[in-house]
XYZ file of C-alpha atoms in Angstrom:
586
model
C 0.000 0.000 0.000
C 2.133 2.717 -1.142
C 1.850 4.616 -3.845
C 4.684 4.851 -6.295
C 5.533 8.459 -6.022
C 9.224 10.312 -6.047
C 10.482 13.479 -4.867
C 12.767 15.293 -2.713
C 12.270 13.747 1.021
C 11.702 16.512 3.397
C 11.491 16.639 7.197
C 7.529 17.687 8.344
C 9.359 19.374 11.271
C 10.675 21.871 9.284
C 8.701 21.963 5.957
C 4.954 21.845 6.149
C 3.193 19.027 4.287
C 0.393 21.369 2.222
C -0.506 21.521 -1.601
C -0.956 24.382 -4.114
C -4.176 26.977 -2.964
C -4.800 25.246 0.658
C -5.347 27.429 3.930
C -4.041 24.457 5.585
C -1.033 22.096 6.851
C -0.770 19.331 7.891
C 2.517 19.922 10.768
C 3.671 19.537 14.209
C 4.493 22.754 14.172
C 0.810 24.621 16.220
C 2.459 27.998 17.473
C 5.365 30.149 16.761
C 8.113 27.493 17.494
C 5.658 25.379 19.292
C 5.479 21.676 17.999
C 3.643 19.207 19.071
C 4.287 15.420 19.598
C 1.315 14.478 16.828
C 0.814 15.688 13.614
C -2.204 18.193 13.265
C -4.340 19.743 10.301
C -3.188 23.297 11.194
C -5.459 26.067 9.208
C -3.914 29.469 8.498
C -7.858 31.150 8.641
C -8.016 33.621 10.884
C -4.804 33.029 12.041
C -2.663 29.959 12.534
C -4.728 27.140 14.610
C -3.735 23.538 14.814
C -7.411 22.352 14.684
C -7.561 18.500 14.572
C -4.672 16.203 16.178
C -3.941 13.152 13.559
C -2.971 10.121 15.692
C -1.653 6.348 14.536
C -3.249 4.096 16.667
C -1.979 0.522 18.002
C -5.090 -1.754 16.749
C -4.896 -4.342 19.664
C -4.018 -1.876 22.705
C -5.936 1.345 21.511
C -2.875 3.380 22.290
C -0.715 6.155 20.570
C 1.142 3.891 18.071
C 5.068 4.641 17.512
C 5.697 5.308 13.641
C 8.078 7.669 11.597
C 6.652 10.180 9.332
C 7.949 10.534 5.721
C 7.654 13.601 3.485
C 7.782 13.849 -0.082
C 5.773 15.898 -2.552
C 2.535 14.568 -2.845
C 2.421 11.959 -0.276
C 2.655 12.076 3.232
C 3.085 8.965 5.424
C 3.430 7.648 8.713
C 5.306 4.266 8.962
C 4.977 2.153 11.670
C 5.912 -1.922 12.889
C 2.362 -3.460 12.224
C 1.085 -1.334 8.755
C 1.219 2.467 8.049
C -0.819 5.869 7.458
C -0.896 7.820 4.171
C -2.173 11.001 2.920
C -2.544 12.824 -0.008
C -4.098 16.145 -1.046
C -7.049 15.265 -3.196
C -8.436 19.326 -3.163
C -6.923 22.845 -1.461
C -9.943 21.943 1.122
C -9.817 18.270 1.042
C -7.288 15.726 2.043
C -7.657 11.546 1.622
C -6.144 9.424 4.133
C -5.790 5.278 3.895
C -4.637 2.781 6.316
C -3.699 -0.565 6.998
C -2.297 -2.530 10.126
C -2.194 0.735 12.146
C -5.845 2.644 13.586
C -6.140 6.179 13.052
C -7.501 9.033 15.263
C -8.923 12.248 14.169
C -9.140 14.478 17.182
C -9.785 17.950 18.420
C -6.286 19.578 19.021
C -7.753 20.816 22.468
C -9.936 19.328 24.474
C -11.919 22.466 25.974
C -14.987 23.799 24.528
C -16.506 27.281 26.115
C -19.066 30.027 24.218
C -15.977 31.617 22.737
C -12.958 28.959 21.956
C -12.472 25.414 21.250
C -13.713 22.777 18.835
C -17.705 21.449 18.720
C -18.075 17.717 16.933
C -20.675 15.795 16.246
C -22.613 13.796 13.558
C -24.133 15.432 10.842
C -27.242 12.823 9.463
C -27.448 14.579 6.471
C -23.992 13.769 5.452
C -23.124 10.799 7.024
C -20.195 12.258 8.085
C -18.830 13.517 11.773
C -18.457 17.316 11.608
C -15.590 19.777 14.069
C -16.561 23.366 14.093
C -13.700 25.972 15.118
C -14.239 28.559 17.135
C -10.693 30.087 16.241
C -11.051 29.247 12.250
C -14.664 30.353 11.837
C -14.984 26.904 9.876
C -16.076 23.171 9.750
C -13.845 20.210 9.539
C -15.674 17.319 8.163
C -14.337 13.565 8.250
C -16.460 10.971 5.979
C -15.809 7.494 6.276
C -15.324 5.514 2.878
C -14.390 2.109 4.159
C -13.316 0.473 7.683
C -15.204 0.824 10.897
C -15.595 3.646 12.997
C -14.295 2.229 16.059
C -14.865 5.048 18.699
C -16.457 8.891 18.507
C -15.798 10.352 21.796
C -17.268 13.451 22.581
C -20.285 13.507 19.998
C -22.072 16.840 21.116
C -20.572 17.429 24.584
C -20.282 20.539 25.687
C -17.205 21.866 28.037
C -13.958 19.808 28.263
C -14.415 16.065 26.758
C -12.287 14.044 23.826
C -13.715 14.518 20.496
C -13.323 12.707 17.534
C -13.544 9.807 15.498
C -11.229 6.903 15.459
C -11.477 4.533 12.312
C -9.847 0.855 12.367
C -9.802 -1.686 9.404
C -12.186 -4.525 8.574
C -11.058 -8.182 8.601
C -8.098 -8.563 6.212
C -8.428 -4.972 5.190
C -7.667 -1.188 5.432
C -9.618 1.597 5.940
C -9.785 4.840 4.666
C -10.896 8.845 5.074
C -11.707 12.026 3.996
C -10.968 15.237 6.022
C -12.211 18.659 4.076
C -12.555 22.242 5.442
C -15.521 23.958 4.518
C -17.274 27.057 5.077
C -21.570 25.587 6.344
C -22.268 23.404 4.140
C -21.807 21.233 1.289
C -22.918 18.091 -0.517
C -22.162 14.385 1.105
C -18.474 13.890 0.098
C -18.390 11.887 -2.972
C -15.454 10.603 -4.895
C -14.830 8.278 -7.828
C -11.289 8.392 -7.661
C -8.529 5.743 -5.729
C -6.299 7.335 -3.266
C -3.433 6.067 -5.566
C -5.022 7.963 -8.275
C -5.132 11.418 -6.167
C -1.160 11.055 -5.122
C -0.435 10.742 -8.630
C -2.537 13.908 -9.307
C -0.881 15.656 -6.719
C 2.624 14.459 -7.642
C 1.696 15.539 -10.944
C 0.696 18.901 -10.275
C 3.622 19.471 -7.892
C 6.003 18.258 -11.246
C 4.395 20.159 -13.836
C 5.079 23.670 -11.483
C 8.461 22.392 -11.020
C 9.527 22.347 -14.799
C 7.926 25.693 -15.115
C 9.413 27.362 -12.584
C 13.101 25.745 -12.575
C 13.208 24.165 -15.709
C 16.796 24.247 -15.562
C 17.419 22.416 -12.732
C 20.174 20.225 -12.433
C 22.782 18.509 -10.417
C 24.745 21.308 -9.794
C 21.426 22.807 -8.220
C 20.462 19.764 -5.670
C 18.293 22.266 -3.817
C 16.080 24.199 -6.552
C 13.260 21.520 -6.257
C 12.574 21.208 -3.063
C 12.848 25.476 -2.832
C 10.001 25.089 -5.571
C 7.955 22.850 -3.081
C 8.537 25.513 -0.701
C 7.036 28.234 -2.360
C 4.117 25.602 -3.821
C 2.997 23.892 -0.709
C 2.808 28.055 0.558
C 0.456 29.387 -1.981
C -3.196 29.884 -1.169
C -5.836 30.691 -2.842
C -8.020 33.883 -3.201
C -9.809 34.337 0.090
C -10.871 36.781 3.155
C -8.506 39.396 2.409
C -5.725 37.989 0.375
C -7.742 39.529 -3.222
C -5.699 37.216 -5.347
C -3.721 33.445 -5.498
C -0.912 34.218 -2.658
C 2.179 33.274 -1.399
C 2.583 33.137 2.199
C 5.871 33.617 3.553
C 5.371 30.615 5.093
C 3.060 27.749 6.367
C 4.345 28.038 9.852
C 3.859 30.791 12.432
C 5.121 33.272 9.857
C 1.298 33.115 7.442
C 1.504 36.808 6.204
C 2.777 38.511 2.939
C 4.003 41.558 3.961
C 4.750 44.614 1.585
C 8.592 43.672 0.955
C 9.010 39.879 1.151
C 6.280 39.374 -2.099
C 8.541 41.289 -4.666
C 11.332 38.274 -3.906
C 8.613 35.859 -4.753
C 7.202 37.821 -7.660
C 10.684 38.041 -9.584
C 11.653 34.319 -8.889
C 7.781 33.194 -10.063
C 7.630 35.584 -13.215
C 9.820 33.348 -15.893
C 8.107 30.213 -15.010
C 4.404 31.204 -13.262
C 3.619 35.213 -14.632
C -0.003 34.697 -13.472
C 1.237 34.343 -10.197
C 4.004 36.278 -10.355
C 2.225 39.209 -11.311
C -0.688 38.908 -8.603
C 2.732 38.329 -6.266
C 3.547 41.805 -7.261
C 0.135 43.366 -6.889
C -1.213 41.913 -3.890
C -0.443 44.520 -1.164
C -1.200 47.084 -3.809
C -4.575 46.508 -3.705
C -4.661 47.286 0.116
C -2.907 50.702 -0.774
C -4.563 53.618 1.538
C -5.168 57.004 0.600
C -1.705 58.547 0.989
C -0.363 55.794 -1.116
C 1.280 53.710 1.505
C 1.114 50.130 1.195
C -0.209 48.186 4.264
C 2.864 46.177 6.599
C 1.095 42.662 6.294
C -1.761 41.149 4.197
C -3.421 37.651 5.960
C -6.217 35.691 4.850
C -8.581 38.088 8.035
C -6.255 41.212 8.457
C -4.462 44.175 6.907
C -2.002 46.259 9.382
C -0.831 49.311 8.603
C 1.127 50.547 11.882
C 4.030 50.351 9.556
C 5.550 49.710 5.969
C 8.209 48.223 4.186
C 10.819 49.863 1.899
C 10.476 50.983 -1.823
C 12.133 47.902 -3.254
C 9.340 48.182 -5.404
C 10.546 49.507 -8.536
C 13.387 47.584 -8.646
C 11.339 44.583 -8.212
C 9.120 45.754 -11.091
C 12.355 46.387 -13.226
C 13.805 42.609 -13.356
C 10.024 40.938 -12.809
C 8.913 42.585 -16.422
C 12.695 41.302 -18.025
C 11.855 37.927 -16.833
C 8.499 37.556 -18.083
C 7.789 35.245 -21.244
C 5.841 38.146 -22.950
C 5.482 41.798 -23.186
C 3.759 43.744 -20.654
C 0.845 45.522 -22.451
C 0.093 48.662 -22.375
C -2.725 48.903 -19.634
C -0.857 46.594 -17.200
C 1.981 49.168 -17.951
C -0.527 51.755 -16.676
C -1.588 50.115 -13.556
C 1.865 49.595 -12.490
C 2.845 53.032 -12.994
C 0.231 54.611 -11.192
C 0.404 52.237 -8.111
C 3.855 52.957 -7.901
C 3.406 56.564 -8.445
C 1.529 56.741 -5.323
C 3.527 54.450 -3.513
C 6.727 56.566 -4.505
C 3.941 59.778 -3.462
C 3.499 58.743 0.074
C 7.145 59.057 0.857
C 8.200 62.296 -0.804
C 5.277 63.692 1.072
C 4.446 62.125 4.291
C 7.858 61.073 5.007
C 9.995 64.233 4.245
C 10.425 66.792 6.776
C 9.132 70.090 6.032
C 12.264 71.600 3.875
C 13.917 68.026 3.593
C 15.160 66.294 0.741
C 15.339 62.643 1.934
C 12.727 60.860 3.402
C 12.941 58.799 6.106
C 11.718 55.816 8.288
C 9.432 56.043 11.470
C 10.758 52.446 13.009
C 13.327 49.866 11.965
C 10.276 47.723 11.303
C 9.699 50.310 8.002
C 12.736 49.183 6.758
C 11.931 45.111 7.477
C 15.287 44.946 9.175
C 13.213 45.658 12.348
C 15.927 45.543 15.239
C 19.412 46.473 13.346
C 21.354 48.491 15.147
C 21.388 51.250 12.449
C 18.376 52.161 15.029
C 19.774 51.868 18.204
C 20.405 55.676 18.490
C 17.376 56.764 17.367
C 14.152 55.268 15.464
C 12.720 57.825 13.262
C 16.004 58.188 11.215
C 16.837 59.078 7.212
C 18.954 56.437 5.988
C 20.725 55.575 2.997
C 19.284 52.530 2.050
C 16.094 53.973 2.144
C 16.754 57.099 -0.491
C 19.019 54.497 -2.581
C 15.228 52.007 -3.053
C 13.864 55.550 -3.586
C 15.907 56.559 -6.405
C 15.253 53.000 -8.086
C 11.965 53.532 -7.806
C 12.009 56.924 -9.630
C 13.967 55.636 -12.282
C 11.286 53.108 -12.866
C 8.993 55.359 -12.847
C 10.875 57.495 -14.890
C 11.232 54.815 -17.601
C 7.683 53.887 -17.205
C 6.325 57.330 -18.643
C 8.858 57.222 -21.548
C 6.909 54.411 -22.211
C 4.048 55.455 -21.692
C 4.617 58.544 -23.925
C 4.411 60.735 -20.916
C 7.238 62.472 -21.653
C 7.154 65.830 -18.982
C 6.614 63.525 -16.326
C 9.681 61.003 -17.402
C 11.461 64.331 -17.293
C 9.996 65.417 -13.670
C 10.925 61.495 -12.256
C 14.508 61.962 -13.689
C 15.177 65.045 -12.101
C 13.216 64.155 -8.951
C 16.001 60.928 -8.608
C 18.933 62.692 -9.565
C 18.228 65.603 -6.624
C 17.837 62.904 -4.285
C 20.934 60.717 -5.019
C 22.756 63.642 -5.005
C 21.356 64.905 -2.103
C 22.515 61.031 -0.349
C 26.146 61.634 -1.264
C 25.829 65.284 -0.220
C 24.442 64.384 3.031
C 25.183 60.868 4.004
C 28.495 59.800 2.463
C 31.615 60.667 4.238
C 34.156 59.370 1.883
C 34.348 56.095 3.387
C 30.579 54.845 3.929
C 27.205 56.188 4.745
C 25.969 57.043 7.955
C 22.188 57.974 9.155
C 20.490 61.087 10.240
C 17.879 61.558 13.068
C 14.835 63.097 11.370
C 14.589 65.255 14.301
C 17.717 66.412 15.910
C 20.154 66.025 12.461
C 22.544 63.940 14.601
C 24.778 61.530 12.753
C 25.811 58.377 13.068
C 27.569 54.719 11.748
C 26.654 51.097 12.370
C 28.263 47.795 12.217
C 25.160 47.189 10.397
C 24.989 45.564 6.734
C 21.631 47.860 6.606
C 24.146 50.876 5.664
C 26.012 49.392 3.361
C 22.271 49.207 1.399
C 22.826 51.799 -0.948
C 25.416 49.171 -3.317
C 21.760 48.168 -4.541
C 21.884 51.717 -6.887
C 25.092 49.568 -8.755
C 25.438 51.560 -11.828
C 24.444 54.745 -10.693
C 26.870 55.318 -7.936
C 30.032 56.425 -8.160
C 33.023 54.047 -8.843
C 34.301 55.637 -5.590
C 31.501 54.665 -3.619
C 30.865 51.507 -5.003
C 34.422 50.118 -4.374
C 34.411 51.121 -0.663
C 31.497 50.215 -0.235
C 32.447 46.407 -1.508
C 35.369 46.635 0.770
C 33.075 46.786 3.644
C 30.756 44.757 2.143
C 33.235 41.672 2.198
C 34.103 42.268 6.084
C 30.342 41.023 6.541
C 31.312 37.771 4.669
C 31.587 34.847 6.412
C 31.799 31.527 4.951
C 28.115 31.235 5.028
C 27.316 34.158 3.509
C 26.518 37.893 4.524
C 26.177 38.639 8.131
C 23.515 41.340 8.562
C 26.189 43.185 11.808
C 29.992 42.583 11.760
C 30.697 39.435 13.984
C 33.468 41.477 15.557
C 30.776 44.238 16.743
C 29.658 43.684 20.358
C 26.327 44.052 19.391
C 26.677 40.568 17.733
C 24.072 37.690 18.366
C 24.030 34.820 16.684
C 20.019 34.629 16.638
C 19.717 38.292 16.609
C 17.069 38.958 13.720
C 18.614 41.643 11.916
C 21.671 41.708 14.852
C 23.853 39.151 12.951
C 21.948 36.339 11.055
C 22.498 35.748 6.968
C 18.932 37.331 5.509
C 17.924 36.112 1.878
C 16.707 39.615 1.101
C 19.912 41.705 1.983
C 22.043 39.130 0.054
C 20.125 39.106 -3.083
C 20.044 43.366 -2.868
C 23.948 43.282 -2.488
C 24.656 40.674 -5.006
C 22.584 42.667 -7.781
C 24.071 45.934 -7.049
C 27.381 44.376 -6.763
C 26.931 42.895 -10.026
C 25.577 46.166 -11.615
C 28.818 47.684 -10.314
C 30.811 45.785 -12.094
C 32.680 43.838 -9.146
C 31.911 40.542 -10.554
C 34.152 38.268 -8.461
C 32.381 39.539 -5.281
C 28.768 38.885 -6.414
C 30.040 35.427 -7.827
C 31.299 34.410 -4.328
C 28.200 35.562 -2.310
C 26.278 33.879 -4.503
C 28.129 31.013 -4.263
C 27.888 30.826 -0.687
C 23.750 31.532 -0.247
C 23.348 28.723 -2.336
C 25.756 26.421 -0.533
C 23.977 27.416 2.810
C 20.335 26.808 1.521
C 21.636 23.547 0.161
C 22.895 22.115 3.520
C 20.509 24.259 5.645
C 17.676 24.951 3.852
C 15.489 27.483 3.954
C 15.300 29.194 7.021
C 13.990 33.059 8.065
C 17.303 33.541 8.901
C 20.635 31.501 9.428
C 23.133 31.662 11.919
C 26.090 33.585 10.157
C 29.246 31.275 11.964
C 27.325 28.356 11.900
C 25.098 28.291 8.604
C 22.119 26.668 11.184
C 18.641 27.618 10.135
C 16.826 29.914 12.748
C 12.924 31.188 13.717
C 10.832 29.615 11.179
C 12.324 26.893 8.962
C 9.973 27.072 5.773
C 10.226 30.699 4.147
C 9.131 31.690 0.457
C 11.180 34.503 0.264
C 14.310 32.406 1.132
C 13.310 29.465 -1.290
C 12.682 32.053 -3.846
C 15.800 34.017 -3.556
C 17.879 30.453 -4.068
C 16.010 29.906 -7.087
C 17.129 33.597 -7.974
C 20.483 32.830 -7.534
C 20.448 29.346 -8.503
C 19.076 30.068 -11.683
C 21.053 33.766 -12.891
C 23.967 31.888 -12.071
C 22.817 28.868 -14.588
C 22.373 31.263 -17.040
C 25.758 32.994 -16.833
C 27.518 29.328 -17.381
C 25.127 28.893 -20.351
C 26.387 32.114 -21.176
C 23.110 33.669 -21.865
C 22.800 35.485 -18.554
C 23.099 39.226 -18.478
C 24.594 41.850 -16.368
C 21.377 43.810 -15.355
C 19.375 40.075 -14.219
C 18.759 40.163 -10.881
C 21.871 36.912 -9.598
């Protein structure tokens, strides 16, 4: 009883066991770094809620049965002594489980019911079927019966704290198996024509078909570029609540949100292989822009937050997602674009400029999404470099947007608006040797062993050979042999799980190794490239990793880290195949 599937083998503790458009997991992982000793359908409604505990069950002594869960794309199973478990996704909303030798349990995660929280179950006659209702999710779980014997439903409309659920065990000399969907009120009795075998095959299938899309040129010398696509696949969810489009979480762990800086790393290494979704990657928190033009922080499937933002990566994003599309961008997509990021760009000439100032600056370190770098620790609401450097990317977007567009006066206006700004960043910010940052308030200056001002490499070409050559040299004093350290491991404000106070972020390396690479210093790019994709390799794909150690920290399943391998993984394909450019993003 196992169906005949392949893939790359992946550990459930760190990579979430989901399929293409779900809300839900199936993971030991219930709570930000919380994980539990059973595996549970965890939904990412509302928030992320393990709802239902899955439990192998010894058939003779009714107990918790000991078994080893495998992982690959497609199939998930747990493998005991006496028989084992599987599962497959048949539907986003609907998963198929079979069994034979072991007795399964499906069970409320928590065993307290009150008027507010908690998990209801009973049997619904009109189904046939025994129905969960979540408090926390707003939905129904439903679990239908399509061979075996329900052995045991505990809890069958209690009230308070009780068991609940349904345990299922095998017929004489057979197996048994289930369906588990999540579902809004109601729905037809679950019917199915199709063999479990038939559904893993499906779901293996779709899983391989967005592989060779995505990373068609995969190869050896990339061992890690298919499970990164699973990554990203097993993350994506589909329209609902408030995500307006097909998403991509950042992850399928504690981290469910796509906030206003992490989905441009997603868009650009979707748009080659998936432009649909790459595109509605790109626009997603766009269509949650307010009325000064700012994007919201976060979009989830119930909630938009706007107590902060993210930086204007935005038009550089938009610059290298259009170059790797299959086709042309026509004319009224063109137009879209342009105007969202015209606002965008809007919101932080005006509401983020000082009365008489020429840069703008952040309100928090969160604006920046390097939340708790020590570029901060003097002072929060601060002009920095990095910030007017995404800026004046952004306006040259823009800028080349209205040539485009045939709007020639304001190409012109765009233009001029970026050059008074860069020059304006050297004027104020660059001492000769690096960059420093301002307090918004007081003027007061200051450095950091921060990567976060060494940002500004990201303008490449535009800079100054100057300024782009020191800035490499202390660009390569963050190298370690893991990659780029986001604070100098020599700087006592070192941690090793620090956030933005040491670790190796995807984001900041791809940045550096683009401008770098726009710059011209080749050799530099070529070895931080190198070494991200060595570390997601052997580590995988982490929030963060541990810059001495290359150990994956905080949550271990993250798009924008899967995505900026395949980035990297894939520019630097192209450059052997010598078809790559100098202006791709790797």
């Amino acid at each position: 009883m196992t169906a005949a599937l392949s893939g790359p083998a992946f550990s459930v503790h760190d990579i979430p066991f989901s399929a293409y458009g779900s809300w839900f997991d199936i993971s030991p992982v219930i709570a930000e770094k919380t994980y539990a000793e059973d595996l549970h359908l965890v939904s990412h409604q509302n928030g992320m809620h393990g709802v239902l505990r899955l439990v192998p069950l010894d058939p003779v002594g009714g107990g918790r049965a000991e078994t080893r869960v495998e992982a690959i794309p497609g199939l998930l199973s747990w493998v005991g002594e006496s028989g084992r478990v599987e599962l497959a996704y048949e539907a986003p909303d609907t998963v198929r489980l079979r069994g034979g030798g072991l007795d399964f349990g499906v069970l409320a995660a928590v065993r307290t019911l009150t008027p507010f929280s908690g998990t209801y179950f009973f049997h619904d006659p009109a189904a046939n079927a025994h129905v969960f209702t979540s408090y926390e999710t707003g939905r129904r779980y439903r679990v239908t019966v399509l061979s075996g014997t329900l052995a045991d439903t505990p809890g069958d409309q209690a009230l308070g704290g009780s068991d609940r659920g349904v345990t299922v065990t095998a017929e004489a000399d057979g197996g048994w198996e289930v369906a588990v969907e999540e579902l809004d009120t109601a729905r037809p009795p679950y019917a199915s024509s199709a063999s479990f075998d038939d559904i893993a095959s499906a779901a293996r299938g779709a899983f391989a078909a967005f592989v060779d899309a995505v990373a068609p040129w995969r190869s050896e010398a990339t061992p890690a570029a298919e499970l990164a696509v699973y990554v990203v696949w097993s993350a994506t969810v589909a329209a609902k609540g408030l995500v307006t489009r097909p998403g991509v979480l950042m992850s399928k762990h504690w981290m469910d949100k796509v906030w206003s800086w992490d989905h441009c790393f997603n868009a650009v290494a979707l748009a080659s292989g998936a432009p649909e979704l790459a595109w509605d990657q790109f626009h997603l928190p766009f269509d949650h822009q307010d009325e000064s033009g700012a994007l919201p922080d976060s979009v989830t499937h119930s909630e938009v937050l706007y107590n902060f933002v993210k930086p204007p990566i935005h038009g550089w994003a938009f610059g290298h997602l259009r170059r790797s599309l299959p086709t042309p961008v026509g004319r009224a997509e063109l137009t879209e674009v342009y105007e969202r990021l015209e606002r965008w760009t809007g919101f932080w000439l005006t509401a983020r400029r000082a009365p008489g100032a020429e840069l703008p600056y952040y309100q928090h370190g969160n604006d920046s999404g390097w939340d708790n770098a020590t570029t901060f620790d003097p002072g929060r609401v601060v002009v920095t470099a990095d910030l007017t450097a995404f800026l004046v990317l952004q306006l040259r977007e823009l800028a080349a947007l209205a040539r485009e567009l045939d709007r020639p006066d304001e190409a012109s206006r765009w233009t001029g608006v970026a050059e008074e700004i860069q020059t304006a960043l050297l004027d104020q910010l660059w001492t000769g040797e690096r960059f420093v940052a301002r307090s918004a308030g007081t003027g007061e200056t200051w450095s950091s062993a921060s990567l976060l001002d060494l940002m500004p490499i990201a303008l490449g070409e535009h800079l100054p050979g100057e300024v782009t050559s020191a800035l490499a040299d202390h660009i390569k004093a963050h190298l370690t042999p893991y990659g780029l350290a986001t604070e100098l491991t020599t700087s006592p404000h070192y941690l090793a799980d620090g956030y933005w106070r040491g670790p190796i972020w995807a984001p900041a390396t791809v940045l550096v190794e683009d401008g770098l690479r726009r710059a011209g210093h080749l050799r530099l790019a070529d070895d931080i490239s190198a070494r991200f994709r060595a570390l997601c390799e052997t580590h995988g794909f982490a929030e963060n990793f541990d810059a001495l150690t290359g150990t994956g920290l905080r949550d271990r399943a993250y798009t924008w880290t899967a995505s900026s391998y395949l980035l990297l993984a894939r520019d630097h394909h192209l450059r052997l195949a010598g078809t790559g450019t100098d202006d791709t993003v790797a």
